[in-house]
Amino acid sequence: MDKALIMDNIALERALKRIAHEIIERNKGAENVALIGIHRRGVPLARRIAKYIQEFEGERVDIGTLDITFYRDDLSLLADHPIIKGTDIAFDINKKTIVLCDDVLYTGRTARAALDALMDMGRPNYIQLAVIVDRGHRELPIRADYIGKNIPTAKNEVIGVHVMEFDGVDNVVINDLSG
């Protein structure tokens, strides 16, 4: 059961548009910028941000998808047969500014796995991280460059970023797992 609605569909869209503007501003335009969504919810979020960048700048940015399954440090704790979604990056990442997109930044382990996966594919000039929610509780020295909303949480709480593509609704909720 949802404990609280943190962002409705309008607030989520506003955050994505703001992130798109921040990416453009920080990188002095969209030239040489590419977005890579981390499976699962990072993928539609990257596509939406790319759409807004194109609307604002009139320039199309490359979009890719990244499966970090085999780069996770907890792979042995996952199911015996993890679901592989596949990586699809149909452009050269070398000398580009790559913006990794994900839904929630928590311990930093997903971002670390994504960095490892990217570095196996080439050498971008810069790697930046965009997330919808930063909930704190970092275990690694990783921070997001673009954040939709900071939501400090308790360890027994879970942030749910829902996207129309998978969940039939766009919002962000906080759930309490303790009871």
GROMACS .gro file of C-alpha atoms in nm:
model
  179
    1MET     CA    1   0.000   0.000   0.000
    2ASP     CA    2   0.127   0.346  -0.092
    3LYS     CA    3   0.223   0.549   0.213
    4ALA     CA    4   0.235   0.882   0.032
    5LEU     CA    5   0.224   1.028  -0.317
    6ILE     CA    6   0.548   1.223  -0.363
    7MET     CA    7   0.511   1.333  -0.725
    8ASP     CA    8   0.204   1.313  -0.947
    9ASN     CA    9   0.224   1.292  -1.327
   10ILE     CA   10   0.253   1.670  -1.364
   11ALA     CA   11   0.536   1.698  -1.110
   12LEU     CA   12   0.719   1.406  -1.275
   13GLU     CA   13   0.691   1.567  -1.618
   14ARG     CA   14   0.809   1.900  -1.475
   15ALA     CA   15   1.113   1.728  -1.318
   16LEU     CA   16   1.201   1.558  -1.648
   17LYS     CA   17   1.178   1.889  -1.835
   18ARG     CA   18   1.395   2.059  -1.572
   19ILE     CA   19   1.655   1.781  -1.599
   20ALA     CA   20   1.656   1.824  -1.979
   21HIS     CA   21   1.716   2.198  -1.939
   22GLU     CA   22   1.993   2.135  -1.685
   23ILE     CA   23   2.166   1.889  -1.918
   24ILE     CA   24   2.157   2.146  -2.199
   25GLU     CA   25   2.282   2.423  -1.973
   26ARG     CA   26   2.564   2.226  -1.812
   27ASN     CA   27   2.689   2.090  -2.144
   28LYS     CA   28   2.643   2.419  -2.334
   29GLY     CA   29   2.394   2.256  -2.570
   30ALA     CA   30   2.322   1.901  -2.673
   31GLU     CA   31   2.603   1.846  -2.921
   32ASN     CA   32   2.798   1.530  -2.841
   33VAL     CA   33   2.553   1.436  -2.560
   34ALA     CA   34   2.394   1.091  -2.548
   35LEU     CA   35   2.148   0.946  -2.298
   36ILE     CA   36   2.163   0.587  -2.177
   37GLY     CA   37   1.878   0.447  -1.972
   38ILE     CA   38   1.955   0.181  -1.713
   39HIS     CA   39   1.703  -0.103  -1.741
   40ARG     CA   40   1.423  -0.098  -1.642
   41ARG     CA   41   1.265   0.236  -1.563
   42GLY     CA   42   1.568   0.440  -1.662
   43VAL     CA   43   1.497   0.356  -2.026
   44PRO     CA   44   1.161   0.537  -2.067
   45LEU     CA   45   1.292   0.822  -1.852
   46ALA     CA   46   1.593   0.863  -2.085
   47ARG     CA   47   1.362   0.863  -2.388
   48ARG     CA   48   1.145   1.135  -2.237
   49ILE     CA   49   1.442   1.351  -2.142
   50ALA     CA   50   1.579   1.310  -2.496
   51LYS     CA   51   1.241   1.415  -2.637
   52TYR     CA   52   1.247   1.731  -2.424
   53ILE     CA   53   1.606   1.809  -2.523
   54GLN     CA   54   1.502   1.783  -2.888
   55GLU     CA   55   1.202   2.010  -2.824
   56PHE     CA   56   1.414   2.270  -2.644
   57GLU     CA   57   1.730   2.259  -2.858
   58GLY     CA   58   1.603   2.132  -3.191
   59GLU     CA   59   1.877   1.870  -3.179
   60ARG     CA   60   1.830   1.495  -3.159
   61VAL     CA   61   2.048   1.313  -2.905
   62ASP     CA   62   2.146   0.947  -2.924
   63ILE     CA   63   1.964   0.715  -2.684
   64GLY     CA   64   2.079   0.375  -2.564
   65THR     CA   65   1.977   0.114  -2.312
   66LEU     CA   66   2.204  -0.056  -2.062
   67ASP     CA   67   2.160  -0.390  -1.888
   68ILE     CA   68   2.386  -0.405  -1.581
   69THR     CA   69   2.285  -0.754  -1.464
   70PHE     CA   70   2.629  -0.911  -1.501
   71TYR     CA   71   2.801  -0.610  -1.345
   72ARG     CA   72   2.605  -0.623  -1.020
   73ASP     CA   73   2.797  -0.706  -0.704
   74ASP     CA   74   2.495  -0.900  -0.575
   75LEU     CA   75   2.447  -1.122  -0.881
   76SER     CA   76   2.489  -1.437  -0.670
   77LEU     CA   77   2.203  -1.319  -0.446
   78LEU     CA   78   1.964  -1.280  -0.739
   79ALA     CA   79   1.760  -1.561  -0.888
   80ASP     CA   80   1.940  -1.864  -1.030
   81HIS     CA   81   1.846  -1.742  -1.378
   82PRO     CA   82   1.842  -1.361  -1.380
   83ILE     CA   83   1.637  -1.192  -1.652
   84ILE     CA   84   1.862  -1.033  -1.910
   85LYS     CA   85   1.709  -0.736  -2.090
   86GLY     CA   86   2.004  -0.662  -2.315
   87THR     CA   87   2.214  -0.359  -2.387
   88ASP     CA   88   2.138  -0.158  -2.699
   89ILE     CA   89   2.386   0.120  -2.768
   90ALA     CA   90   2.397   0.172  -3.144
   91PHE     CA   91   2.648   0.459  -3.136
   92ASP     CA   92   3.011   0.508  -3.042
   93ILE     CA   93   3.038   0.626  -2.680
   94ASN     CA   94   3.401   0.732  -2.717
   95LYS     CA   95   3.459   1.104  -2.666
   96LYS     CA   96   3.089   1.166  -2.593
   97THR     CA   97   2.919   1.305  -2.286
   98ILE     CA   98   2.705   1.018  -2.160
   99VAL     CA   99   2.414   1.088  -1.928
  100LEU     CA  100   2.312   0.771  -1.745
  101CYS     CA  101   1.943   0.782  -1.653
  102ASP     CA  102   1.784   0.588  -1.368
  103ASP     CA  103   1.477   0.614  -1.151
  104VAL     CA  104   1.617   0.607  -0.795
  105LEU     CA  105   1.964   0.663  -0.650
  106TYR     CA  106   1.998   0.473  -0.324
  107THR     CA  107   2.319   0.294  -0.226
  108GLY     CA  108   2.504   0.383  -0.548
  109ARG     CA  109   2.563   0.021  -0.645
  110THR     CA  110   2.348   0.032  -0.960
  111ALA     CA  111   2.533   0.344  -1.078
  112ARG     CA  112   2.868   0.176  -1.006
  113ALA     CA  113   2.765  -0.128  -1.210
  114ALA     CA  114   2.654   0.100  -1.495
  115LEU     CA  115   2.989   0.280  -1.488
  116ASP     CA  116   3.173  -0.053  -1.509
  117ALA     CA  117   2.956  -0.166  -1.801
  118LEU     CA  118   3.011   0.161  -1.989
  119MET     CA  119   3.387   0.155  -1.938
  120ASP     CA  120   3.395  -0.191  -2.095
  121MET     CA  121   3.242  -0.036  -2.410
  122GLY     CA  122   3.472   0.259  -2.454
  123ARG     CA  123   3.594   0.585  -2.307
  124PRO     CA  124   3.345   0.870  -2.296
  125ASN     CA  125   3.477   1.220  -2.222
  126TYR     CA  126   3.227   1.260  -1.939
  127ILE     CA  127   2.973   1.043  -1.764
  128GLN     CA  128   2.691   1.217  -1.580
  129LEU     CA  129   2.404   1.070  -1.378
  130ALA     CA  130   2.040   1.178  -1.390
  131VAL     CA  131   1.784   1.034  -1.147
  132ILE     CA  132   1.426   1.113  -1.063
  133VAL     CA  133   1.475   1.052  -0.690
  134ASP     CA  134   1.780   1.062  -0.464
  135ARG     CA  135   1.674   0.890  -0.144
  136GLY     CA  136   2.007   0.893   0.039
  137HIS     CA  137   2.174   0.599   0.222
  138ARG     CA  138   2.479   0.589  -0.007
  139GLU     CA  139   2.724   0.302   0.037
  140LEU     CA  140   2.958   0.422  -0.238
  141PRO     CA  141   3.094   0.770  -0.316
  142ILE     CA  142   2.849   0.835  -0.601
  143ARG     CA  143   2.627   1.137  -0.653
  144ALA     CA  144   2.381   1.240  -0.921
  145ASP     CA  145   2.444   1.539  -1.144
  146TYR     CA  146   2.073   1.588  -1.213
  147ILE     CA  147   1.804   1.510  -0.955
  148GLY     CA  148   1.429   1.538  -0.994
  149LYS     CA  149   1.369   1.539  -0.619
  150ASN     CA  150   1.564   1.462  -0.301
  151ILE     CA  151   1.354   1.244  -0.074
  152PRO     CA  152   1.527   1.143   0.251
  153THR     CA  153   1.393   0.803   0.352
  154ALA     CA  154   1.410   0.552   0.632
  155LYS     CA  155   1.569   0.217   0.550
  156ASN     CA  156   1.229   0.044   0.579
  157GLU     CA  157   1.080   0.270   0.312
  158VAL     CA  158   1.086   0.212  -0.062
  159ILE     CA  159   1.048   0.470  -0.336
  160GLY     CA  160   0.834   0.361  -0.629
  161VAL     CA  161   0.881   0.550  -0.953
  162HIS     CA  162   0.593   0.449  -1.177
  163VAL     CA  163   0.602   0.516  -1.549
  164MET     CA  164   0.319   0.483  -1.797
  165GLU     CA  165   0.520   0.241  -2.014
  166PHE     CA  166   0.539  -0.025  -1.741
  167ASP     CA  167   0.288   0.071  -1.474
  168GLY     CA  168   0.006   0.248  -1.658
  169VAL     CA  169   0.057   0.562  -1.448
  170ASP     CA  170   0.322   0.830  -1.400
  171ASN     CA  171   0.400   0.912  -1.037
  172VAL     CA  172   0.639   0.866  -0.747
  173VAL     CA  173   0.523   0.709  -0.423
  174ILE     CA  174   0.684   0.611  -0.096
  175ASN     CA  175   0.594   0.279   0.063
  176ASP     CA  176   0.660   0.153   0.414
  177LEU     CA  177   0.777  -0.209   0.423
  178SER     CA  178   0.764  -0.241   0.801
  179GLY     CA  179   0.399  -0.301   0.831
   0.00000   0.00000   0.00000
